[in-house]
Coordinates of C-alpha atoms in Angstrom, one line a residue:
M185 CA -31.1 -43.2 -23.4
S186 CA -31.4 -39.5 -24.5
K187 CA -30.2 -36.9 -22.4
T188 CA -31.4 -33.2 -21.7
I189 CA -29.5 -30.2 -21.2
L190 CA -31.3 -27.3 -19.9
I191 CA -30.3 -24.0 -19.8
V192 CA -32.2 -21.3 -17.8
G193 CA -31.5 -17.9 -19.2
G194 CA -30.9 -16.3 -22.7
G195 CA -28.3 -13.7 -22.1
L196 CA -24.3 -14.2 -23.3
A197 CA -23.6 -16.9 -21.0
G198 CA -26.4 -19.1 -21.8
T199 CA -26.2 -18.2 -25.5
I200 CA -22.7 -19.3 -25.8
V201 CA -23.2 -22.3 -23.9
A202 CA -26.2 -23.4 -26.1
N203 CA -24.1 -22.8 -29.4
G204 CA -21.0 -24.4 -28.0
I205 CA -22.6 -27.6 -27.4
C206 CA -24.4 -27.9 -30.5
R207 CA -21.3 -27.1 -32.4
Q208 CA -19.4 -30.2 -30.7
M209 CA -22.2 -32.9 -30.4
G210 CA -24.0 -32.6 -34.0
A211 CA -24.2 -36.4 -34.1
E212 CA -25.7 -36.7 -30.7
L213 CA -28.3 -34.1 -31.7
R214 CA -29.1 -35.9 -35.2
S215 CA -29.6 -39.1 -33.6
G216 CA -32.0 -37.6 -30.7
A217 CA -29.4 -38.8 -28.1
L218 CA -29.3 -35.3 -26.9
N219 CA -31.7 -32.4 -26.5
I220 CA -31.1 -28.9 -25.7
T221 CA -33.5 -26.7 -24.3
M222 CA -33.1 -22.8 -23.2
L223 CA -36.0 -20.9 -21.3
G224 CA -35.6 -17.1 -21.9
T225 CA -37.2 -14.1 -20.7
S226 CA -37.1 -12.3 -24.3
E227 CA -37.4 -12.7 -28.1
T228 CA -34.6 -10.3 -28.1
H229 CA -31.0 -10.6 -27.5
M230 CA -29.4 -7.3 -26.1
Y231 CA -25.5 -6.5 -26.3
Q232 CA -25.2 -5.1 -23.1
P233 CA -22.0 -3.3 -23.2
G234 CA -23.3 -1.1 -26.0
L235 CA -25.6 0.8 -23.4
L236 CA -22.8 2.6 -22.4
Y237 CA -22.3 4.5 -25.6
I238 CA -26.1 5.7 -26.2
P239 CA -25.8 8.5 -23.7
F240 CA -23.0 9.7 -25.9
G241 CA -24.5 9.2 -29.3
R242 CA -21.9 6.8 -30.0
M243 CA -24.1 3.9 -30.7
R244 CA -27.6 3.5 -32.1
E245 CA -30.2 1.7 -30.3
A246 CA -30.6 -1.0 -33.2
E247 CA -27.2 -1.8 -32.9
L248 CA -27.9 -3.5 -29.8
F249 CA -30.3 -5.9 -30.5
R250 CA -30.8 -9.2 -32.6
D251 CA -33.7 -11.8 -32.7
Q252 CA -32.4 -14.5 -30.3
R253 CA -34.0 -17.1 -32.2
K254 CA -31.2 -16.1 -35.0
V255 CA -28.5 -16.1 -32.6
L256 CA -29.1 -19.3 -31.3
D257 CA -28.2 -22.6 -33.4
K258 CA -31.6 -23.7 -34.9
R259 CA -31.0 -27.1 -33.1
V260 CA -31.7 -25.2 -29.5
N261 CA -35.4 -25.5 -28.4
F262 CA -35.8 -22.1 -27.3
F263 CA -39.0 -21.0 -25.2
V264 CA -39.7 -17.4 -24.1
D265 CA -40.9 -18.5 -20.8
P266 CA -39.2 -17.7 -17.7
A267 CA -38.5 -19.9 -14.8
K268 CA -40.8 -19.5 -12.0
A269 CA -39.5 -22.4 -9.6
I270 CA -36.2 -24.7 -9.8
D271 CA -36.1 -27.9 -8.2
V272 CA -32.6 -29.3 -8.2
E273 CA -33.7 -32.4 -6.2
K274 CA -36.3 -33.4 -8.5
N275 CA -34.2 -32.3 -11.7
Q276 CA -37.1 -29.8 -13.1
V277 CA -37.9 -26.2 -13.8
T278 CA -41.6 -25.1 -13.7
T279 CA -42.2 -22.1 -15.5
E280 CA -44.3 -18.9 -15.7
A281 CA -46.6 -20.6 -18.4
G282 CA -47.1 -23.7 -16.1
R283 CA -44.8 -26.1 -17.9
T284 CA -42.3 -28.5 -16.4
F285 CA -39.0 -29.3 -18.0
K286 CA -37.1 -31.8 -16.8
Y287 CA -33.0 -32.3 -17.0
D288 CA -30.1 -34.6 -16.8
Y289 CA -27.7 -31.3 -16.8
M290 CA -28.8 -27.7 -15.9
V291 CA -26.8 -24.4 -16.6
L292 CA -28.2 -21.4 -14.7
A293 CA -27.5 -18.5 -16.6
T294 CA -30.1 -16.2 -14.8
G295 CA -27.9 -13.0 -14.9
S296 CA -28.6 -9.7 -12.8
R297 CA -30.9 -6.9 -12.6
I298 CA -30.5 -3.1 -11.4
M299 CA -32.2 -2.3 -8.2
P300 CA -32.3 1.7 -7.8
Q301 CA -35.6 1.3 -5.8
T302 CA -33.7 -0.4 -2.9
I303 CA -32.1 3.0 -2.3
P304 CA -34.6 5.7 -1.0
G305 CA -35.0 8.2 -3.6
M306 CA -32.4 6.8 -6.6
K307 CA -35.1 5.6 -8.9
E308 CA -36.7 9.1 -8.7
G309 CA -33.5 11.5 -8.7
G310 CA -30.9 9.3 -10.5
H311 CA -30.1 8.5 -14.1
W312 CA -28.1 5.5 -15.3
F313 CA -27.2 3.4 -18.5
Y314 CA -27.8 -0.2 -17.1
D315 CA -30.8 -0.8 -19.2
L316 CA -32.3 1.0 -22.3
D317 CA -34.7 3.4 -20.6
G318 CA -32.0 4.6 -18.2
A319 CA -29.4 5.0 -21.0
R320 CA -31.9 6.7 -22.9
K321 CA -32.9 9.3 -20.3
L322 CA -29.3 9.8 -19.6
R323 CA -28.7 10.8 -23.4
T324 CA -31.5 13.4 -23.0
A325 CA -30.0 14.8 -19.5
L326 CA -26.5 15.3 -21.2
N327 CA -28.0 17.0 -24.4
E328 CA -29.5 19.6 -21.9
F329 CA -26.8 19.8 -19.7
K330 CA -25.3 23.1 -19.6
G331 CA -22.9 23.0 -16.5
G332 CA -23.3 22.3 -12.9
K333 CA -22.3 19.4 -10.5
I334 CA -22.1 15.9 -11.6
V335 CA -22.0 13.0 -9.3
I336 CA -21.1 9.5 -10.5
N337 CA -22.2 7.5 -7.9
V338 CA -21.0 3.7 -7.6
N339 CA -22.9 0.9 -5.7
A340 CA -22.1 -2.6 -4.9
P341 CA -22.4 -5.2 -6.2
H342 CA -22.9 -4.2 -10.0
K343 CA -21.8 -5.8 -13.4
C344 CA -19.2 -4.5 -15.8
P345 CA -17.0 -3.3 -13.1
V346 CA -14.9 -1.1 -15.3
A347 CA -18.0 0.7 -16.6
P348 CA -18.3 3.5 -13.9
L349 CA -14.7 4.6 -14.6
E350 CA -15.3 4.6 -18.5
V351 CA -18.2 6.5 -18.0
A352 CA -16.2 8.9 -16.0
F353 CA -13.7 9.1 -18.5
M354 CA -16.0 9.4 -21.7
L355 CA -18.1 12.2 -19.8
H356 CA -14.9 14.4 -19.3
D357 CA -14.0 13.9 -23.2
Y358 CA -17.9 14.7 -24.0
L359 CA -18.3 17.9 -21.9
K360 CA -14.7 19.0 -23.2
A361 CA -16.0 18.7 -26.6
K362 CA -18.8 20.5 -25.9
G363 CA -17.2 23.4 -24.1
L364 CA -18.8 22.6 -20.6
W365 CA -15.9 21.0 -19.1
D366 CA -14.9 24.3 -17.5
K367 CA -18.5 24.8 -16.4
A368 CA -18.7 21.1 -14.9
E369 CA -17.6 19.9 -11.5
L370 CA -17.3 16.0 -11.7
T371 CA -17.2 13.8 -8.5
Y372 CA -17.0 10.0 -8.4
T373 CA -17.7 8.1 -5.4
Y374 CA -17.1 4.7 -4.4
P375 CA -18.1 2.4 -1.4
I376 CA -14.7 1.2 -0.4
G377 CA -11.5 3.2 0.5
R378 CA -10.2 3.3 -3.1
L379 CA -11.7 3.9 -6.4
H380 CA -12.3 0.2 -7.6
A381 CA -12.5 -3.1 -6.1
L382 CA -9.6 -4.3 -7.7
E383 CA -6.4 -2.8 -5.8
P384 CA -4.2 -2.2 -9.3
V385 CA -7.1 -1.0 -11.0
A386 CA -7.7 1.7 -8.1
H387 CA -3.9 2.4 -8.2
W388 CA -3.9 3.4 -11.9
A389 CA -7.1 5.1 -11.9
K390 CA -6.2 7.8 -8.8
P391 CA -3.7 9.6 -11.0
E392 CA -5.8 9.6 -14.0
F393 CA -8.7 11.0 -12.3
E394 CA -6.0 13.5 -10.9
K395 CA -4.7 14.6 -14.0
L396 CA -8.0 15.2 -15.6
G397 CA -9.4 17.3 -12.9
I398 CA -12.0 14.5 -11.7
K399 CA -12.7 14.6 -7.9
Y400 CA -13.8 11.5 -6.0
E401 CA -14.9 10.5 -2.5
T402 CA -14.3 6.9 -1.3
F403 CA -16.1 5.2 1.8
F404 CA -19.4 6.6 0.4
N405 CA -21.9 3.9 0.8
T406 CA -24.9 5.4 -0.4
E407 CA -28.1 5.9 2.2
S408 CA -30.6 8.1 0.2
V409 CA -31.1 10.8 -2.4
D410 CA -33.2 13.6 -2.4
P411 CA -34.7 14.3 -5.5
Q412 CA -36.1 17.7 -4.7
A413 CA -33.1 19.1 -3.1
K414 CA -30.8 17.4 -5.3
T415 CA -28.5 15.8 -3.0
I416 CA -27.1 12.3 -1.8
K417 CA -26.1 11.2 1.3
S418 CA -24.1 8.4 2.5
M419 CA -24.0 6.2 5.7
E420 CA -21.0 7.7 6.5
G421 CA -22.6 11.0 6.9
S422 CA -21.3 12.8 3.5
E423 CA -23.9 14.7 1.7
L424 CA -23.2 16.0 -2.0
P425 CA -25.2 18.4 -4.1
Y426 CA -25.9 17.6 -7.5
D427 CA -27.3 18.9 -10.8
L428 CA -26.8 15.8 -12.6
L429 CA -26.6 12.3 -10.7
I430 CA -25.3 9.4 -12.7
T431 CA -25.7 6.2 -10.3
I432 CA -24.6 2.9 -10.7
P433 CA -27.6 0.8 -9.0
P434 CA -27.0 -2.0 -6.8
H435 CA -27.7 -5.2 -8.8
Q436 CA -29.4 -8.4 -7.5
G437 CA -29.6 -11.7 -9.1
A438 CA -32.6 -13.1 -10.6
Q439 CA -35.7 -13.5 -8.3
V440 CA -36.5 -17.1 -9.5
I441 CA -33.3 -18.1 -7.7
D442 CA -34.0 -16.4 -4.3
D443 CA -37.5 -18.1 -4.6
S444 CA -35.9 -21.2 -5.3
G445 CA -33.9 -21.2 -2.3
L446 CA -30.7 -21.3 -4.4
G447 CA -29.1 -18.4 -3.2
K448 CA -29.4 -15.2 -1.1
G449 CA -29.9 -12.1 -3.4
G450 CA -30.1 -14.1 -6.5
W451 CA -26.2 -15.1 -6.3
V452 CA -25.9 -19.1 -6.6
P453 CA -23.3 -20.6 -4.3
T454 CA -20.6 -21.9 -6.8
N455 CA -17.7 -23.8 -7.1
T456 CA -14.8 -21.5 -8.0
K457 CA -12.9 -24.0 -10.4
T458 CA -15.7 -26.5 -11.5
L459 CA -18.7 -24.0 -11.9
H460 CA -21.1 -26.5 -10.2
R461 CA -23.6 -25.2 -8.1
E462 CA -22.5 -26.3 -4.6
G463 CA -24.2 -29.6 -3.6
S464 CA -25.5 -30.4 -7.1
A465 CA -23.2 -32.6 -9.5
N466 CA -25.4 -32.1 -12.6
V467 CA -25.9 -28.0 -12.2
F468 CA -23.4 -25.7 -13.8
V469 CA -23.7 -21.9 -13.0
V470 CA -22.3 -19.3 -15.3
G471 CA -22.4 -15.5 -15.9
D472 CA -23.4 -12.8 -13.2
T473 CA -25.6 -16.0 -11.6
T474 CA -22.5 -17.2 -9.6
N475 CA -21.5 -15.9 -6.4
I476 CA -17.7 -15.9 -7.2
P477 CA -16.1 -13.2 -5.9
I478 CA -14.5 -11.9 -9.6
S479 CA -15.7 -9.3 -12.0
K480 CA -19.6 -9.7 -13.2
A481 CA -18.5 -9.0 -16.9
G482 CA -19.2 -10.0 -20.5
S483 CA -15.8 -11.7 -20.4
T484 CA -16.5 -13.7 -17.3
A485 CA -19.4 -14.9 -18.6
H486 CA -17.7 -16.0 -22.1
F487 CA -14.9 -17.7 -20.3
E488 CA -17.0 -19.5 -17.9
A489 CA -19.2 -20.7 -20.9
D490 CA -16.3 -22.0 -22.5
V491 CA -15.3 -24.2 -19.5
T492 CA -18.8 -25.6 -19.1
I493 CA -19.2 -26.1 -22.7
D494 CA -16.3 -28.5 -22.7
N495 CA -17.2 -30.1 -19.2
L496 CA -21.0 -30.7 -20.5
V497 CA -19.4 -32.2 -23.9
S498 CA -16.9 -34.5 -21.9
L499 CA -19.6 -35.7 -19.5
C500 CA -22.0 -36.6 -22.0
Q501 CA -19.5 -38.6 -24.4
E502 CA -16.8 -39.6 -22.1
N503 CA -18.3 -39.3 -18.4
T504 CA -15.6 -37.2 -17.3
F505 CA -14.5 -33.8 -16.4
A506 CA -12.6 -31.8 -19.0
R507 CA -11.2 -28.7 -17.3
E508 CA -11.3 -26.0 -14.7
Y509 CA -12.2 -22.4 -14.7
D510 CA -9.0 -20.4 -13.8
G511 CA -11.0 -17.1 -13.0
K512 CA -9.8 -15.5 -16.3
V513 CA -11.3 -12.0 -17.2
F514 CA -10.4 -9.9 -20.0
C515 CA -11.8 -6.2 -20.2
F516 CA -11.5 -3.5 -22.3
V517 CA -11.4 0.3 -20.5
E518 CA -12.6 2.9 -22.5
T519 CA -10.3 6.0 -21.0
G520 CA -12.0 8.5 -23.1
L521 CA -14.1 9.0 -26.4
G522 CA -10.7 8.4 -28.5
S523 CA -8.6 6.2 -26.0
G524 CA -8.5 2.9 -24.1
T525 CA -6.8 0.4 -22.2
Y526 CA -7.7 -3.2 -20.8
V527 CA -7.2 -5.1 -18.1
W528 CA -6.6 -9.2 -18.0
F529 CA -6.3 -11.3 -14.6
N530 CA -7.4 -14.3 -13.5
Y531 CA -7.5 -16.3 -9.7
T532 CA -3.5 -15.9 -9.2
T533 CA -2.6 -13.0 -11.9
P534 CA -3.4 -9.6 -10.8
P535 CA -4.7 -7.0 -13.4
N536 CA -2.1 -4.4 -14.7
P537 CA -3.7 -1.6 -16.8
G538 CA -1.1 -0.2 -19.6
P539 CA -1.0 3.1 -21.0
P540 CA -4.2 4.3 -22.8
S541 CA -3.8 4.3 -26.6
Q542 CA -6.1 4.7 -29.8
M543 CA -5.4 1.4 -30.8
I544 CA -6.9 -0.1 -28.2
H545 CA -10.0 2.3 -28.3
W546 CA -10.5 0.9 -32.2
F547 CA -10.0 -2.8 -30.7
K548 CA -13.0 -2.0 -28.3
L549 CA -15.0 -0.4 -31.3
A550 CA -14.2 -3.7 -33.3
Y551 CA -15.3 -5.9 -30.5
N552 CA -18.8 -3.8 -30.3
R553 CA -19.2 -5.5 -33.9
L554 CA -17.7 -9.0 -33.4
Y555 CA -20.1 -9.5 -30.2
W556 CA -22.6 -11.3 -32.4
L557 CA -20.1 -13.8 -33.4
S558 CA -19.2 -14.1 -29.9
A559 CA -22.5 -15.0 -28.7
R560 CA -22.7 -17.6 -31.5
G561 CA -19.8 -19.2 -30.0
L562 CA -17.6 -18.5 -33.1
L563 CA -14.9 -15.8 -31.4

C-alpha cells in the first residue's frame, strides 16, 4: 500500500527532509509505494542568514534567492498553497485554496516570523534585517548615518541567536571603516541579565564588547518605542534615546499552528529526542516550529532534518526508529567584517567560543555559497 509523506513548509528544514528522503527511497518513489508532497508559501527559496550582509553591502539581493522547484528534487510534489488547517486526528491538511491533503506521516516545518507590531511603536520606529524589506531599509539608514546614538535592541524569542551579536560587531567595523566610529555611540540591550541566552557565549561576548567600546544594558524588556521622540523604553523603567534603532523583533511561529490548536504562539510541543509532536506518533516537527529550548538556527534545522530523514526512511522500510536527535547546533559568528568564530554545542555539551580569526570568517563566506548544496541535502 502506498504511503504519503506530507511536508508542511518549504524552508530549509522542510526542503532538506524532502530531498533527503528522495535520495534514500528512490526505489519506492519509482514504484509508487511512496509519495512526497510539500506545501509551501512561495515559489522562491531564500537564504535567510544572508540578510545579515545586505545592510553592509556584503551580499547582493539576488544571491539570496533560488527557484524552490529547482532546489527541490523533481520527484517531490510541490504546491504553493499554504496550509490553513491541520487536523492531526484525521491525518489531513486543508490549504488556503481549499484542497485537502491526506498523509501517513507529516513533517511540520512552518518556521517563524517577526512580529514588530506586538510592541507599540517598534514597526514605525525600528529597523531590522530579518526580512528583505527590513534589510533594505537598514541598508539605506546606514548609508545615510552621519553619527549619533545607535541602539541594538534584542527581543525574545528570536531565531538566529548569534545574529544580534554579529550585527553589533559588524557595525563597529563598518562605522570605523567610514570614519564614523568616533562620532557614534553603540548600545546593545538584552532582556535577561547577560548579553546572550547561552551563558558561555555571554561570558565571551562581554569582554569583546568592552574591548571595542560597545555599551550594553541587560534586563531590558522592551515596552514601547516612541518614533517621534526617538526613545525606547523597557518594562524595567529604563529609557534610551536613539538616532538609529536596530531591533531584533520578537518572533512567533506560523499562524496555522495556533489556529489548528497545535501550539501556543505557533510553537509545537515537541519531543526533544524523537522530534515527534507530543501526542502524535506520525507527526514530526523540525526547525523553528519546535518548542525545544535550543537555538532556532539554520544548523538546528539541518541537524533535526537529518535525524527526521533517517527515522522516516527507517519507519517506511523497516517499521522501526533509527536514531535520536542530540540537540546539536553549530553556528558561525561574525566578529566583524573580516573575522569570525563559531559555537558548537548539544544537549550535554555547552558552547565554547574560540578566538576570532580571519580563516573562520572565510569559512562562513564559503558556506554562504555552499548553502544551496545544504538545502539539496548534499552537504
